[in-house]
PDB file of C-alpha atoms in Angstrom:
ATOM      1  CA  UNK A   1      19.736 -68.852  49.223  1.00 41.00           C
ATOM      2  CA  UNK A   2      20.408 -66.481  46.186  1.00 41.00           C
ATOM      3  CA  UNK A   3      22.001 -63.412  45.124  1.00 47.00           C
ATOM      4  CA  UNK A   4      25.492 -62.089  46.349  1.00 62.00           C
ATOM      5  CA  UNK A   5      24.532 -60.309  49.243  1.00 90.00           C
ATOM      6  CA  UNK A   6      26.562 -61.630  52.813  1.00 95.00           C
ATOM      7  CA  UNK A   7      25.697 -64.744  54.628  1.00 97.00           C
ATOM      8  CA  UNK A   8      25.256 -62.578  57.802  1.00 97.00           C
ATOM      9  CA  UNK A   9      22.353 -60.612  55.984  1.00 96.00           C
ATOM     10  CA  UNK A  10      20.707 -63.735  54.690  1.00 96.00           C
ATOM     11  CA  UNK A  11      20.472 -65.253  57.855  1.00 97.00           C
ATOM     12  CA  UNK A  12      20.054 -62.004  60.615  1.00 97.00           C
ATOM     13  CA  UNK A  13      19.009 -58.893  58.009  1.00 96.00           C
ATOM     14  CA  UNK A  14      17.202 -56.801  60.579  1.00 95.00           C
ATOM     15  CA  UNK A  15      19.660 -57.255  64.365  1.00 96.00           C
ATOM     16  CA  UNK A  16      19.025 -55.518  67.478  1.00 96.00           C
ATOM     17  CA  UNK A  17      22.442 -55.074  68.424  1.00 96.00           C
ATOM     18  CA  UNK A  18      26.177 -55.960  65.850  1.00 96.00           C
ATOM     19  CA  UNK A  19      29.597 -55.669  66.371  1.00 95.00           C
ATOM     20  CA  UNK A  20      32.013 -55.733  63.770  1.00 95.00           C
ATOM     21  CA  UNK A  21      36.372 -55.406  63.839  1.00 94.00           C
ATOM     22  CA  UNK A  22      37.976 -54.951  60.347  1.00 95.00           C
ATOM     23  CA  UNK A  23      41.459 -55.164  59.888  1.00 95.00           C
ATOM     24  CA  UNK A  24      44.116 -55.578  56.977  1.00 95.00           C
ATOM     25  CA  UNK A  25      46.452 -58.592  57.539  1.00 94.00           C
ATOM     26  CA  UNK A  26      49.845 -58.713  55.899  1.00 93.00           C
ATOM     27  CA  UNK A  27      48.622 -62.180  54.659  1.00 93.00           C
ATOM     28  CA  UNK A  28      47.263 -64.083  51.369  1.00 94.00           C
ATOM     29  CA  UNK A  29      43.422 -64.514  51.524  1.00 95.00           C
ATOM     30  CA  UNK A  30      43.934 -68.022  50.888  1.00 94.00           C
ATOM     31  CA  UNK A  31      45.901 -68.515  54.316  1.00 94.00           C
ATOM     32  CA  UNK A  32      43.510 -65.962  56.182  1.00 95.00           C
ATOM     33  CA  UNK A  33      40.327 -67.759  55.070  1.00 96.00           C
ATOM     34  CA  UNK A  34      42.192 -71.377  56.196  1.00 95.00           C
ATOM     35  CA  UNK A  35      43.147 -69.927  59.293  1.00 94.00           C
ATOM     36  CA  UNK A  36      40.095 -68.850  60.135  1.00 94.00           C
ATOM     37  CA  UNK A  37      37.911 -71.935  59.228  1.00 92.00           C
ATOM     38  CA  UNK A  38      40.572 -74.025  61.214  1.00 90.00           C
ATOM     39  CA  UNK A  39      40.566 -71.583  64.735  1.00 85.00           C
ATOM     40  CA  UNK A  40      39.359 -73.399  67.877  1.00 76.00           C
ATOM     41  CA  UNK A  41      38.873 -70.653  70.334  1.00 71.00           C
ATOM     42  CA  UNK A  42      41.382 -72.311  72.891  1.00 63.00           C
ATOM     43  CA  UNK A  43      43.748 -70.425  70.343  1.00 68.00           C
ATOM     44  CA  UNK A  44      42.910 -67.152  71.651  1.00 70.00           C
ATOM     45  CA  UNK A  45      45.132 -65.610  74.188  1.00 61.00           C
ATOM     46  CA  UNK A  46      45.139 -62.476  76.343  1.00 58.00           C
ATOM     47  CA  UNK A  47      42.676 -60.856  79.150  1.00 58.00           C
ATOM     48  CA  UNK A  48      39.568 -62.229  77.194  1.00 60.00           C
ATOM     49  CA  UNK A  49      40.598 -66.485  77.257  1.00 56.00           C
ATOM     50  CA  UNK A  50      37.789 -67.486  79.672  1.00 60.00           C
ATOM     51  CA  UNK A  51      35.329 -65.637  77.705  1.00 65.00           C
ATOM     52  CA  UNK A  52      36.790 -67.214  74.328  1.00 66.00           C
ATOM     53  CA  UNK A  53      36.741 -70.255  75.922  1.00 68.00           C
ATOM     54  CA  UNK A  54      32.803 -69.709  77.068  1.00 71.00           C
ATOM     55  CA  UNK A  55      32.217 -68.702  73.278  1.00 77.00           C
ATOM     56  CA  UNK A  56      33.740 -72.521  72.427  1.00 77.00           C
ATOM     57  CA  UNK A  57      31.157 -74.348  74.392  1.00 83.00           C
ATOM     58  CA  UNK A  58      28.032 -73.121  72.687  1.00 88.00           C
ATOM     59  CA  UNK A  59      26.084 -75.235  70.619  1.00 91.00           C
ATOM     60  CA  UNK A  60      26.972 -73.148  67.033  1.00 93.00           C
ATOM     61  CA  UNK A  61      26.085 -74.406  63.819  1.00 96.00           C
ATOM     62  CA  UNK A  62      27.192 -73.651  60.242  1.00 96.00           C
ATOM     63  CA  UNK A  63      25.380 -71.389  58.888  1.00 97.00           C
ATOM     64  CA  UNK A  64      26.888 -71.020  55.118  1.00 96.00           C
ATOM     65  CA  UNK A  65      30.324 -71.270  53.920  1.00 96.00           C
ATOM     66  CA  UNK A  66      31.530 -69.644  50.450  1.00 96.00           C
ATOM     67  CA  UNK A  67      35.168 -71.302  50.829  1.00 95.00           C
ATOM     68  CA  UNK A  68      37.728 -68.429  50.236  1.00 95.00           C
ATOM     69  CA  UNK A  69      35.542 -65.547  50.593  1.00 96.00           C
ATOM     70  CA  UNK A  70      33.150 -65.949  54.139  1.00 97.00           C
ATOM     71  CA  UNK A  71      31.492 -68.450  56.728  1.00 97.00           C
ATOM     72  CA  UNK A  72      28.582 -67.781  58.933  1.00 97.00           C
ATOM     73  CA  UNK A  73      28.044 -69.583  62.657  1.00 96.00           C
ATOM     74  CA  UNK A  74      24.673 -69.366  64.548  1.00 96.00           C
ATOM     75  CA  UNK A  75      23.220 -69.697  68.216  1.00 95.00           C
ATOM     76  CA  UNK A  76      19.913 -69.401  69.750  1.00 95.00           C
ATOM     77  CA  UNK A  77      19.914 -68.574  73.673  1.00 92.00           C
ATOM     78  CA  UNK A  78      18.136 -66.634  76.189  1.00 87.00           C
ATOM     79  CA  UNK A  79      18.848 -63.877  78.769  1.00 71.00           C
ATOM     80  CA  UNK A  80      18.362 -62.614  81.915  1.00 59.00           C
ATOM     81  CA  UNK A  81      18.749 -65.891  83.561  1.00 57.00           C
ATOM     82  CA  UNK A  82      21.474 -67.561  85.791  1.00 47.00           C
ATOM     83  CA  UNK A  83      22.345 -70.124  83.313  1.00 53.00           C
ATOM     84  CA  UNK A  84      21.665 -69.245  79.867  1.00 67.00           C
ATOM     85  CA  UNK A  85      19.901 -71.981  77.813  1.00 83.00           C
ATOM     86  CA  UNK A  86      20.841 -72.171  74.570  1.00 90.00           C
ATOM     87  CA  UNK A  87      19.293 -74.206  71.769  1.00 92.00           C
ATOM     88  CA  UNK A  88      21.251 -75.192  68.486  1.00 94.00           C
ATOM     89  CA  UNK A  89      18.575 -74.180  65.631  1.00 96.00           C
ATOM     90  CA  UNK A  90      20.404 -76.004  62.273  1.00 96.00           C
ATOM     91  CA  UNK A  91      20.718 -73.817  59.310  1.00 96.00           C
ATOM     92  CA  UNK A  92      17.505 -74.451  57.104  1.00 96.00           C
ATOM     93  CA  UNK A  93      15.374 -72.896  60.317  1.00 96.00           C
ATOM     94  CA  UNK A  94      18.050 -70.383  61.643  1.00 97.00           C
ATOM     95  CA  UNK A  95      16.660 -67.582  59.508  1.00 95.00           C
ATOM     96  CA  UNK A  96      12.525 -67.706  60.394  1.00 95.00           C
ATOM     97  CA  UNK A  97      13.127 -69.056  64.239  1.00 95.00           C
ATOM     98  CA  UNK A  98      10.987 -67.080  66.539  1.00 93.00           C
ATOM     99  CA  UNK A  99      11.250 -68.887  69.732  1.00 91.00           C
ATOM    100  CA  UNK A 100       9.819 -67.015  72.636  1.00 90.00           C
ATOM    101  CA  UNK A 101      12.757 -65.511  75.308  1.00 90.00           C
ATOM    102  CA  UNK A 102      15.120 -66.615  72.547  1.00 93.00           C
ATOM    103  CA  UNK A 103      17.944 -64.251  70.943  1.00 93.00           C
ATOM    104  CA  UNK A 104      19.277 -65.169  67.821  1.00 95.00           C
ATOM    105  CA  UNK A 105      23.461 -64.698  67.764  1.00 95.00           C
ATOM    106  CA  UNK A 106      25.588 -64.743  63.909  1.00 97.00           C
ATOM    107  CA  UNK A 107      29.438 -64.596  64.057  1.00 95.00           C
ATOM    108  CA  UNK A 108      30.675 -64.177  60.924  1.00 96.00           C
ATOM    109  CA  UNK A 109      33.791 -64.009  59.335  1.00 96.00           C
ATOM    110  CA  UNK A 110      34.375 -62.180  55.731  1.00 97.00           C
ATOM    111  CA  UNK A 111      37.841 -62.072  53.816  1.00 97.00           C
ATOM    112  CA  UNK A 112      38.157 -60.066  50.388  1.00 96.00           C
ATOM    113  CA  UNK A 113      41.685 -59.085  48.892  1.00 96.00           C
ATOM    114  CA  UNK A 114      43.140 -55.752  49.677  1.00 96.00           C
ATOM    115  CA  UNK A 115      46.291 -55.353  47.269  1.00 92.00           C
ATOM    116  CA  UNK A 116      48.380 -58.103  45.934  1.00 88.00           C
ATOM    117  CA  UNK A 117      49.304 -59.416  48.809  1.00 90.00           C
ATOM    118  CA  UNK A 118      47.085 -58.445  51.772  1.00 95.00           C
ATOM    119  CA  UNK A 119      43.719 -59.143  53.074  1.00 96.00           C
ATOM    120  CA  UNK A 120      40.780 -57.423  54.754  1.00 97.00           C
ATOM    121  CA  UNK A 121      39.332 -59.627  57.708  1.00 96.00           C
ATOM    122  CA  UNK A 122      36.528 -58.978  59.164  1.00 96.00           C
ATOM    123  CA  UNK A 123      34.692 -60.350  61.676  1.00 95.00           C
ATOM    124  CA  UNK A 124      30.893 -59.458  62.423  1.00 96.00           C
ATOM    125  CA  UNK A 125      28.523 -60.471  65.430  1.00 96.00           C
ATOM    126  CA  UNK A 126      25.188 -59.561  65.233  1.00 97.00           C
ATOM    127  CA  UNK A 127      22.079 -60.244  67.887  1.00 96.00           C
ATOM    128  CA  UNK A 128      17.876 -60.065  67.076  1.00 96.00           C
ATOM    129  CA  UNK A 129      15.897 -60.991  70.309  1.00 95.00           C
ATOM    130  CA  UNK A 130      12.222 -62.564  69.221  1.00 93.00           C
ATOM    131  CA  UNK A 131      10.351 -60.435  71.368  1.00 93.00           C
ATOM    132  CA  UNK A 132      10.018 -56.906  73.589  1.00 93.00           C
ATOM    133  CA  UNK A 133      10.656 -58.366  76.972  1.00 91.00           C
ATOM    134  CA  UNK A 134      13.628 -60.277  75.401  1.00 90.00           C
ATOM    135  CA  UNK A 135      14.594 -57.107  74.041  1.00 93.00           C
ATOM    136  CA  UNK A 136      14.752 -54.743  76.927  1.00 92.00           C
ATOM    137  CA  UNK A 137      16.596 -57.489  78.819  1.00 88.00           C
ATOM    138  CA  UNK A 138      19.501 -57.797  76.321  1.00 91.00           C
ATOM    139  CA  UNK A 139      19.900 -54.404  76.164  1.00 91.00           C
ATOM    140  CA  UNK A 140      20.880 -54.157  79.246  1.00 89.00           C
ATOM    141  CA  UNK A 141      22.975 -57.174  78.889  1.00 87.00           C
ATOM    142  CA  UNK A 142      24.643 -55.399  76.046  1.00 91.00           C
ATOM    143  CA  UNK A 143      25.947 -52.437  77.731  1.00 90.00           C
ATOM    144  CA  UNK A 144      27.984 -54.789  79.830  1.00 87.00           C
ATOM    145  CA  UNK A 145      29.580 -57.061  77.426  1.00 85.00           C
ATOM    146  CA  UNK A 146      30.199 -55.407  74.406  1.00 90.00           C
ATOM    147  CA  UNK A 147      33.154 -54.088  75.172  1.00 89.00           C
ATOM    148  CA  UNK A 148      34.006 -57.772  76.266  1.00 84.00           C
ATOM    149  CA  UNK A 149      32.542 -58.815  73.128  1.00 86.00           C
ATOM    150  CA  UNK A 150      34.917 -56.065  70.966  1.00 89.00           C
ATOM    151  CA  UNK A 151      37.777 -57.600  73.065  1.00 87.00           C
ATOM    152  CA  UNK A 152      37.234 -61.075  71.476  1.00 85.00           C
ATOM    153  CA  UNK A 153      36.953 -59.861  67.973  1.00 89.00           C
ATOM    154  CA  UNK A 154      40.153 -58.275  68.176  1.00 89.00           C
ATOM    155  CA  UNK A 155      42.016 -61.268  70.406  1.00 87.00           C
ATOM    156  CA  UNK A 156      40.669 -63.323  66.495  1.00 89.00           C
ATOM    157  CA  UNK A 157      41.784 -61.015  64.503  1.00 91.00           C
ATOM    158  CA  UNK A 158      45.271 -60.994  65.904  1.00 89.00           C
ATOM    159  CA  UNK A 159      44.785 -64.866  66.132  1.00 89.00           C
ATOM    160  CA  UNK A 160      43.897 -65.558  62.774  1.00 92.00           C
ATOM    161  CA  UNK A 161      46.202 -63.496  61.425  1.00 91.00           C
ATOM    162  CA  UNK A 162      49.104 -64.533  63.326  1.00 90.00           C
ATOM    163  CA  UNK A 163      48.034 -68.450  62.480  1.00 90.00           C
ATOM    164  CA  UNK A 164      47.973 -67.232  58.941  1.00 91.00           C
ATOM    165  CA  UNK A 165      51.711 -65.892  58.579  1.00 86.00           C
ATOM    166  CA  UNK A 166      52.640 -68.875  60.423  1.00 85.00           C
ATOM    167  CA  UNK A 167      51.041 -71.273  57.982  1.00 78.00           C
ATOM    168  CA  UNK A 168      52.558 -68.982  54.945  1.00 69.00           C
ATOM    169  CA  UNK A 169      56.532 -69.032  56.581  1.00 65.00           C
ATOM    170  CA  UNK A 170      55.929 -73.187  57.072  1.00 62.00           C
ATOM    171  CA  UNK A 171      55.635 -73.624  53.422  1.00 58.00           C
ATOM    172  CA  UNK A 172      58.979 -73.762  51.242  1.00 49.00           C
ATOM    173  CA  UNK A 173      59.567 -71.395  48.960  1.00 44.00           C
ATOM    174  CA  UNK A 174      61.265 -71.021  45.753  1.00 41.00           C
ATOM    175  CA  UNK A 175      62.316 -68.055  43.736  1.00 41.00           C
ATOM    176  CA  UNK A 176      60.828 -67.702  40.077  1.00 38.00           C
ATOM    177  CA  UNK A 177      62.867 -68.464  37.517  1.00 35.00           C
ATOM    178  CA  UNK A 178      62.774 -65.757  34.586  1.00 42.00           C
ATOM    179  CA  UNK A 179      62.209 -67.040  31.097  1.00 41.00           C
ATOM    180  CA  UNK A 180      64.188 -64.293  29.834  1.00 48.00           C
ATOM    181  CA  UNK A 181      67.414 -64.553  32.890  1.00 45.00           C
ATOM    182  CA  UNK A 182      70.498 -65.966  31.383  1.00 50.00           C
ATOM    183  CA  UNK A 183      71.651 -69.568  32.305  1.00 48.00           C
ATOM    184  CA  UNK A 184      73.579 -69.874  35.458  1.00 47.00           C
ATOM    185  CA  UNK A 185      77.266 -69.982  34.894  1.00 50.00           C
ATOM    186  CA  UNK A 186      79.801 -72.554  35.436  1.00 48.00           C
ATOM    187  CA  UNK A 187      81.179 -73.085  38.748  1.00 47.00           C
ATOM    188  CA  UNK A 188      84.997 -72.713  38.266  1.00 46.00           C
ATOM    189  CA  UNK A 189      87.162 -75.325  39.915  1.00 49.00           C
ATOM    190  CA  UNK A 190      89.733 -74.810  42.487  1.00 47.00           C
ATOM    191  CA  UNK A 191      93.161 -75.191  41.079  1.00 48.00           C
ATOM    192  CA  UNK A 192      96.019 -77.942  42.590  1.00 49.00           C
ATOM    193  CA  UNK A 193      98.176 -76.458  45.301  1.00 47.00           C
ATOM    194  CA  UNK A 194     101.672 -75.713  42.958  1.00 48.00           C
ATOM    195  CA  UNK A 195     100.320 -75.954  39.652  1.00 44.00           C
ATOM    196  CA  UNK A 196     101.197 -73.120  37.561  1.00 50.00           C
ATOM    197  CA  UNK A 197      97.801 -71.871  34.703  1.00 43.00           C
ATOM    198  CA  UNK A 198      98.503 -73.049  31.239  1.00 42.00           C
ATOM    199  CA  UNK A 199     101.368 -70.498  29.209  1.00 51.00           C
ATOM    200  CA  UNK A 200      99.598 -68.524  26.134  1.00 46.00           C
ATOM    201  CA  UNK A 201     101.203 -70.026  23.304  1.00 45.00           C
TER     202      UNK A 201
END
């Protein structure tokens, strides 16, 4: 894989159906990025945790990782039946799999610096079915979950971000010391109960 282009268009350039929730996080992108690569889904909380907690059991893979800046998971799986089966597909084969019935899912995450101090977070879903039938199937799918689906990008946001001011208020901190601030001054000692100060001669 060359060029600087995003791991999500390397490995799904042309999707059916995407989803993506941007947001700016009061937070280094050092601590965002960690947060992120370190979130199990049990982490989420609000109205979406069983369907956060259905995302944790599929069979993802690691797409790409470009530590500090984005990561890339995969899953292949098929619709319009009772039990969805999905099929891990590892990274080399992600990009030209074609399986027949199969849909092709990339959740990625994307952190860049906005300001000093801040981060934009992204997070990005998108879906390519292999084939026509597979097609019309998902879209009807889609109608019906993505508004769950934009419910669990937001529920990671707010996760990540509030894991990543956590992780950034854990870690001591020290104020800079000025090369040009003037050296601290004595601390003056109490004096003796009844003892008078030395007379001016």
């Amino acid at each position: 894989m060359t060029g600087p282009g995003l791991l999500i268009d390397h490995f799904l350039p042309h999707p059916h159906f995407e989803l993506a929730r941007t947001a700016i996080v009061e937070a280094p992108v050092a601590e965002i990025y960690a947060a992120a690569r370190e979130l199990d889904f049990t982490d989420v909380r609000g109205r979406i945790v069983s369907v956060a907690g259905w995302v944790r059991t599929l069979p993802w893979v690691l797409l790409g990782d470009r530590p500090g800046s984005e990561f890339a998971l995969g899953v292949a799986g098929k619709s319009g039946k009772p039990v969805s089966p999905w099929r891990r597909v590892e990274a080399d084969d992600f990009a030209e799999f074609e399986g027949p019935g199969y849909g092709k899912i990339v959740l990625a995450v994307v952190v860049v610096p906005y300001g000093p101090h801040r981060t934009l977070l992204t997070v990005h879903t998108r879906v390519a079915m292999t084939d026509p039938e597979s097609w019309l199937k998902f879209r009807r799918y889609w109608r019906v979950a993505r508004p769950a689906i934009g419910a669990v990008h937001t529920a990671l946001v707010r996760t990540v971000a509030a894991s990543a001011r956590q992780r950034g208020h854990s870690r001591p901190t020290r104020a800079p010391i000025r090369a040009d601030a003037p050296p601290p001054a004595a601390e003056a000692r109490p004096r003796r109960p009844g003892r008078r100060p030395p007379r001016s001669p």
